[in-house]
Amino acid sequence: RYDEEYEDVPGSSFPQIEINKMHISQSIEAPLTATDTAILSGNLSTQNGNGGGSINVALRRVTSAKGWGELEFGAGDLQGPLFGLKIFRNLTPRCFITTNCALQFSSRGIRPGLTTVLARNLDKNTMGYLQWRWGIQSAMNTSIVRDTKTSHFTVALQLGIPHSFMMVSYQHKFQDEDQTRVKGSLKAGFFGTIVEYGAERKISRHSILGATVSVGVPQGVSLKIKLNRASQTYFFPVHLTDQLLPSAVFYATVGPLVIYFAMHRLIIKPYLRAQKERELEKQRENTASDILQKKQEAEAAVRLMQESVRRIIEAEEARMGLIVVNAWYGKFVNDNSRKNEKVKVIDVTVPLQCLVKDSKLILTEASKAGLPGFYDPCVGEEKSLKVLYQFRGVLHQVMSADNEALRIPKQSHRIDADG
């Protein structure tokens, strides 16, 4: 708006927020035979009070191990009937081609279209694409995409009508549990210049949340929020301003970060923690009888080990060898913030001493719950093995993770007498 228009608008000091466009699309695939698949898709959209939609039906047939073909029919209220033919073919083990022919019927007549994509695997992680479009928005496009375990890089060049542009984008993949990714891109052409940057992160088992800031001339500043939930995608583009305002860029960058970290700490983490507790409780209820049976079997095994352990201890004492003083297996709680949690450990001193041979104890990289005399006291939770042992008359102590290999005695386990 012009500055004069704000003078007559009450409450104009507050920004106006409006939704001027909405779009929804859905598609399903239904296998008919081993080689035939039916695809049904549709979409609805509305912009500034005017709406429209379309529905498409396609039949795909796998013709051989090297290719497939697809027939498509579509219709909508904004555009007339659409007939399409798509063909995919592997030319060589490293090269394939895709061709899409379409006939769009409208009030202006028949509009034919042809799109051909030639792709080649340049190396283990790099693909090269050459695309030619004729008819509807004719263009020639070439791109190189390199995708590795830690990064994704794309460079593209397009010459066409009405848009010609060059685009470079880079995405870094962090090797963390939340699959965090940060990305940035630069796109310049006859329509202007656009710089985009953003990040995405896994917030639950099936959900990925991402946000991207788009700064361009003459497009202005926009914030794009995307949520992927299983096979569904929710996309919220928020247009902040038509001008390049530093304040808009700042709020578009800092605002989502503040909201995300607040929601992650106050809502997401407590929800996931409660969900995990419910799953563990349900798992414990389902395995309660099994745990009791395993416990009884372990106790019976320990009783049978008593005589063997007595002889092993006598032999180790005679040579000042390895004697297990105490050993515990299960879930240990050391954090003061979790001191109210119940400690779930079992005494495994006798089973461990029984495994001592020639003053050595060696455990492989596997769960200790499967060892003779052991059982799992806390199914589904992280467990550790804590051992206090004596070697050459000196006390040693070690704690190892459940699936971690363990070899004792070791000098690093020695307890400092001064401590």
PDB file of C-alpha atoms in Angstrom, residues 158-294:
ATOM      1  CA  GLN A 158      18.297 -23.236 -18.197  1.00  0.00           C
ATOM      2  CA  LEU A 159      17.653 -21.376 -21.442  1.00  0.00           C
ATOM      3  CA  GLY A 160      13.994 -21.012 -22.264  1.00  0.00           C
ATOM      4  CA  ILE A 161      10.773 -19.087 -22.689  1.00  0.00           C
ATOM      5  CA  PRO A 162       9.770 -17.279 -20.530  1.00  0.00           C
ATOM      6  CA  HIS A 163      12.506 -18.050 -17.949  1.00  0.00           C
ATOM      7  CA  SER A 164      16.266 -18.459 -18.310  1.00  0.00           C
ATOM      8  CA  PHE A 165      18.345 -18.821 -15.178  1.00  0.00           C
ATOM      9  CA  MET A 166      21.374 -20.314 -13.445  1.00  0.00           C
ATOM     10  CA  MET A 167      21.080 -22.040 -10.062  1.00  0.00           C
ATOM     11  CA  VAL A 168      23.580 -23.343  -7.516  1.00  0.00           C
ATOM     12  CA  SER A 169      22.548 -25.084  -4.288  1.00  0.00           C
ATOM     13  CA  TYR A 170      24.350 -26.914  -1.492  1.00  0.00           C
ATOM     14  CA  GLN A 171      23.043 -28.974   1.391  1.00  0.00           C
ATOM     15  CA  HIS A 172      25.102 -30.297   4.303  1.00  0.00           C
ATOM     16  CA  LYS A 173      23.914 -33.421   6.107  1.00  0.00           C
ATOM     17  CA  PHE A 174      24.920 -33.770   9.747  1.00  0.00           C
ATOM     18  CA  GLN A 175      25.479 -37.331  10.911  1.00  0.00           C
ATOM     19  CA  ASP A 176      23.385 -36.972  14.069  1.00  0.00           C
ATOM     20  CA  GLU A 177      20.375 -38.766  15.439  1.00  0.00           C
ATOM     21  CA  ASP A 178      17.963 -36.025  14.293  1.00  0.00           C
ATOM     22  CA  GLN A 179      19.247 -36.054  10.669  1.00  0.00           C
ATOM     23  CA  THR A 180      19.830 -32.281  10.710  1.00  0.00           C
ATOM     24  CA  ARG A 181      20.428 -30.591   7.344  1.00  0.00           C
ATOM     25  CA  VAL A 182      21.333 -27.000   6.452  1.00  0.00           C
ATOM     26  CA  LYS A 183      21.044 -25.704   2.906  1.00  0.00           C
ATOM     27  CA  GLY A 184      21.580 -22.642   0.783  1.00  0.00           C
ATOM     28  CA  SER A 185      20.982 -21.737  -2.866  1.00  0.00           C
ATOM     29  CA  LEU A 186      21.448 -18.903  -5.333  1.00  0.00           C
ATOM     30  CA  LYS A 187      19.205 -18.526  -8.380  1.00  0.00           C
ATOM     31  CA  ALA A 188      19.663 -15.728 -10.923  1.00  0.00           C
ATOM     32  CA  GLY A 189      17.890 -15.138 -14.222  1.00  0.00           C
ATOM     33  CA  PHE A 190      15.714 -12.833 -16.289  1.00  0.00           C
ATOM     34  CA  PHE A 191      13.105 -12.842 -13.503  1.00  0.00           C
ATOM     35  CA  GLY A 192      15.589 -11.509 -10.918  1.00  0.00           C
ATOM     36  CA  THR A 193      17.799 -12.984  -8.226  1.00  0.00           C
ATOM     37  CA  ILE A 194      16.760 -15.209  -5.317  1.00  0.00           C
ATOM     38  CA  VAL A 195      18.873 -16.296  -2.353  1.00  0.00           C
ATOM     39  CA  GLU A 196      17.499 -19.067  -0.136  1.00  0.00           C
ATOM     40  CA  TYR A 197      18.811 -20.606   3.072  1.00  0.00           C
ATOM     41  CA  GLY A 198      17.257 -22.893   5.629  1.00  0.00           C
ATOM     42  CA  ALA A 199      17.412 -26.073   7.667  1.00  0.00           C
ATOM     43  CA  GLU A 200      15.395 -29.191   8.388  1.00  0.00           C
ATOM     44  CA  ARG A 201      15.412 -31.679  11.241  1.00  0.00           C
ATOM     45  CA  LYS A 202      13.706 -34.876  12.275  1.00  0.00           C
ATOM     46  CA  ILE A 203      11.379 -34.130  15.193  1.00  0.00           C
ATOM     47  CA  SER A 204       9.843 -37.589  15.618  1.00  0.00           C
ATOM     48  CA  ARG A 205      10.030 -41.068  14.164  1.00  0.00           C
ATOM     49  CA  HIS A 206       7.918 -40.164  11.096  1.00  0.00           C
ATOM     50  CA  SER A 207       8.067 -36.332  10.986  1.00  0.00           C
ATOM     51  CA  ILE A 208      10.615 -33.907   9.511  1.00  0.00           C
ATOM     52  CA  LEU A 209      10.258 -30.141  10.024  1.00  0.00           C
ATOM     53  CA  GLY A 210      12.013 -27.635   7.780  1.00  0.00           C
ATOM     54  CA  ALA A 211      12.107 -23.858   7.279  1.00  0.00           C
ATOM     55  CA  THR A 212      13.545 -21.841   4.386  1.00  0.00           C
ATOM     56  CA  VAL A 213      14.025 -18.080   4.054  1.00  0.00           C
ATOM     57  CA  SER A 214      13.781 -16.702   0.518  1.00  0.00           C
ATOM     58  CA  VAL A 215      15.209 -13.248  -0.250  1.00  0.00           C
ATOM     59  CA  GLY A 216      14.868 -11.987  -3.802  1.00  0.00           C
ATOM     60  CA  VAL A 217      14.515  -9.088  -6.171  1.00  0.00           C
ATOM     61  CA  PRO A 218      11.767  -8.242  -7.010  1.00  0.00           C
ATOM     62  CA  GLN A 219      10.027 -11.036  -5.046  1.00  0.00           C
ATOM     63  CA  GLY A 220      10.840  -9.655  -1.583  1.00  0.00           C
ATOM     64  CA  VAL A 221      11.163 -11.782   1.567  1.00  0.00           C
ATOM     65  CA  SER A 222       9.287 -15.023   2.210  1.00  0.00           C
ATOM     66  CA  LEU A 223       9.372 -17.724   4.877  1.00  0.00           C
ATOM     67  CA  LYS A 224       8.566 -21.285   3.793  1.00  0.00           C
ATOM     68  CA  ILE A 225       7.727 -23.870   6.432  1.00  0.00           C
ATOM     69  CA  LYS A 226       7.437 -27.539   5.458  1.00  0.00           C
ATOM     70  CA  LEU A 227       6.370 -30.545   7.517  1.00  0.00           C
ATOM     71  CA  ASN A 228       6.783 -34.078   6.178  1.00  0.00           C
ATOM     72  CA  ARG A 229       4.692 -36.616   8.047  1.00  0.00           C
ATOM     73  CA  ALA A 230       5.195 -40.146   6.669  1.00  0.00           C
ATOM     74  CA  SER A 231       4.024 -39.821   3.034  1.00  0.00           C
ATOM     75  CA  GLN A 232       2.215 -36.501   3.599  1.00  0.00           C
ATOM     76  CA  THR A 233       3.664 -33.027   3.044  1.00  0.00           C
ATOM     77  CA  TYR A 234       2.333 -29.794   4.585  1.00  0.00           C
ATOM     78  CA  PHE A 235       3.763 -26.615   3.044  1.00  0.00           C
ATOM     79  CA  PHE A 236       3.181 -23.104   4.411  1.00  0.00           C
ATOM     80  CA  PRO A 237       4.698 -20.248   2.341  1.00  0.00           C
ATOM     81  CA  VAL A 238       4.475 -16.931   4.219  1.00  0.00           C
ATOM     82  CA  HIS A 239       5.111 -13.797   2.141  1.00  0.00           C
ATOM     83  CA  LEU A 240       6.445 -11.149   4.518  1.00  0.00           C
ATOM     84  CA  THR A 241       7.228  -8.167   2.289  1.00  0.00           C
ATOM     85  CA  ASP A 242       7.705  -7.161  -1.341  1.00  0.00           C
ATOM     86  CA  GLN A 243      10.814  -5.162  -0.450  1.00  0.00           C
ATOM     87  CA  LEU A 244      14.267  -6.103   0.823  1.00  0.00           C
ATOM     88  CA  LEU A 245      13.888  -5.034   4.440  1.00  0.00           C
ATOM     89  CA  PRO A 246      16.613  -6.099   6.909  1.00  0.00           C
ATOM     90  CA  SER A 247      14.018  -6.354   9.675  1.00  0.00           C
ATOM     91  CA  ALA A 248      11.960  -8.839   7.635  1.00  0.00           C
ATOM     92  CA  VAL A 249      15.047 -10.961   6.933  1.00  0.00           C
ATOM     93  CA  PHE A 250      15.976 -10.876  10.635  1.00  0.00           C
ATOM     94  CA  TYR A 251      12.516 -11.905  11.846  1.00  0.00           C
ATOM     95  CA  ALA A 252      12.202 -14.606   9.166  1.00  0.00           C
ATOM     96  CA  THR A 253      15.534 -16.072  10.323  1.00  0.00           C
ATOM     97  CA  VAL A 254      15.398 -15.672  14.098  1.00  0.00           C
ATOM     98  CA  GLY A 255      11.647 -16.133  14.612  1.00  0.00           C
ATOM     99  CA  PRO A 256      11.418 -19.780  13.442  1.00  0.00           C
ATOM    100  CA  LEU A 257      14.572 -20.685  15.415  1.00  0.00           C
ATOM    101  CA  VAL A 258      13.204 -19.250  18.658  1.00  0.00           C
ATOM    102  CA  ILE A 259       9.796 -20.879  18.141  1.00  0.00           C
ATOM    103  CA  TYR A 260      11.372 -24.236  17.234  1.00  0.00           C
ATOM    104  CA  PHE A 261      13.693 -24.413  20.249  1.00  0.00           C
ATOM    105  CA  ALA A 262      10.867 -23.319  22.565  1.00  0.00           C
ATOM    106  CA  MET A 263       8.488 -25.933  21.138  1.00  0.00           C
ATOM    107  CA  HIS A 264      11.211 -28.596  21.123  1.00  0.00           C
ATOM    108  CA  ARG A 265      11.998 -28.033  24.783  1.00  0.00           C
ATOM    109  CA  LEU A 266       8.474 -27.422  26.100  1.00  0.00           C
ATOM    110  CA  ILE A 267       6.340 -29.663  23.863  1.00  0.00           C
ATOM    111  CA  ILE A 268       8.231 -32.060  21.577  1.00  0.00           C
ATOM    112  CA  LYS A 269      10.786 -33.480  24.047  1.00  0.00           C
ATOM    113  CA  PRO A 270       8.240 -34.033  26.873  1.00  0.00           C
ATOM    114  CA  TYR A 271       5.838 -35.628  24.381  1.00  0.00           C
ATOM    115  CA  LEU A 272       8.501 -37.975  22.959  1.00  0.00           C
ATOM    116  CA  ARG A 273       9.692 -38.836  26.472  1.00  0.00           C
ATOM    117  CA  ALA A 274       6.145 -39.652  27.582  1.00  0.00           C
ATOM    118  CA  GLN A 275       5.570 -41.657  24.400  1.00  0.00           C
ATOM    119  CA  LYS A 276       8.742 -43.655  24.996  1.00  0.00           C
ATOM    120  CA  GLU A 277       7.715 -44.328  28.598  1.00  0.00           C
ATOM    121  CA  ARG A 278       4.323 -45.580  27.439  1.00  0.00           C
ATOM    122  CA  GLU A 279       5.940 -47.882  24.885  1.00  0.00           C
ATOM    123  CA  LEU A 280       8.383 -49.211  27.490  1.00  0.00           C
ATOM    124  CA  GLU A 281       5.580 -49.763  29.991  1.00  0.00           C
ATOM    125  CA  LYS A 282       3.553 -51.633  27.400  1.00  0.00           C
ATOM    126  CA  GLN A 283       6.610 -53.674  26.446  1.00  0.00           C
ATOM    127  CA  ARG A 284       7.277 -54.495  30.114  1.00  0.00           C
ATOM    128  CA  GLU A 285       3.676 -55.621  30.589  1.00  0.00           C
ATOM    129  CA  ASN A 286       3.871 -57.845  27.499  1.00  0.00           C
ATOM    130  CA  THR A 287       7.194 -59.376  28.556  1.00  0.00           C
ATOM    131  CA  ALA A 288       6.580 -59.623  32.319  1.00  0.00           C
ATOM    132  CA  SER A 289       5.964 -63.383  32.231  1.00  0.00           C
ATOM    133  CA  ASP A 290       8.947 -63.909  29.922  1.00  0.00           C
ATOM    134  CA  ILE A 291      11.210 -61.897  32.261  1.00  0.00           C
ATOM    135  CA  LEU A 292      10.048 -63.969  35.234  1.00  0.00           C
ATOM    136  CA  GLN A 293      10.827 -67.179  33.353  1.00  0.00           C
ATOM    137  CA  LYS A 294      14.275 -65.892  32.321  1.00  0.00           C
TER     138      LYS A 294
END
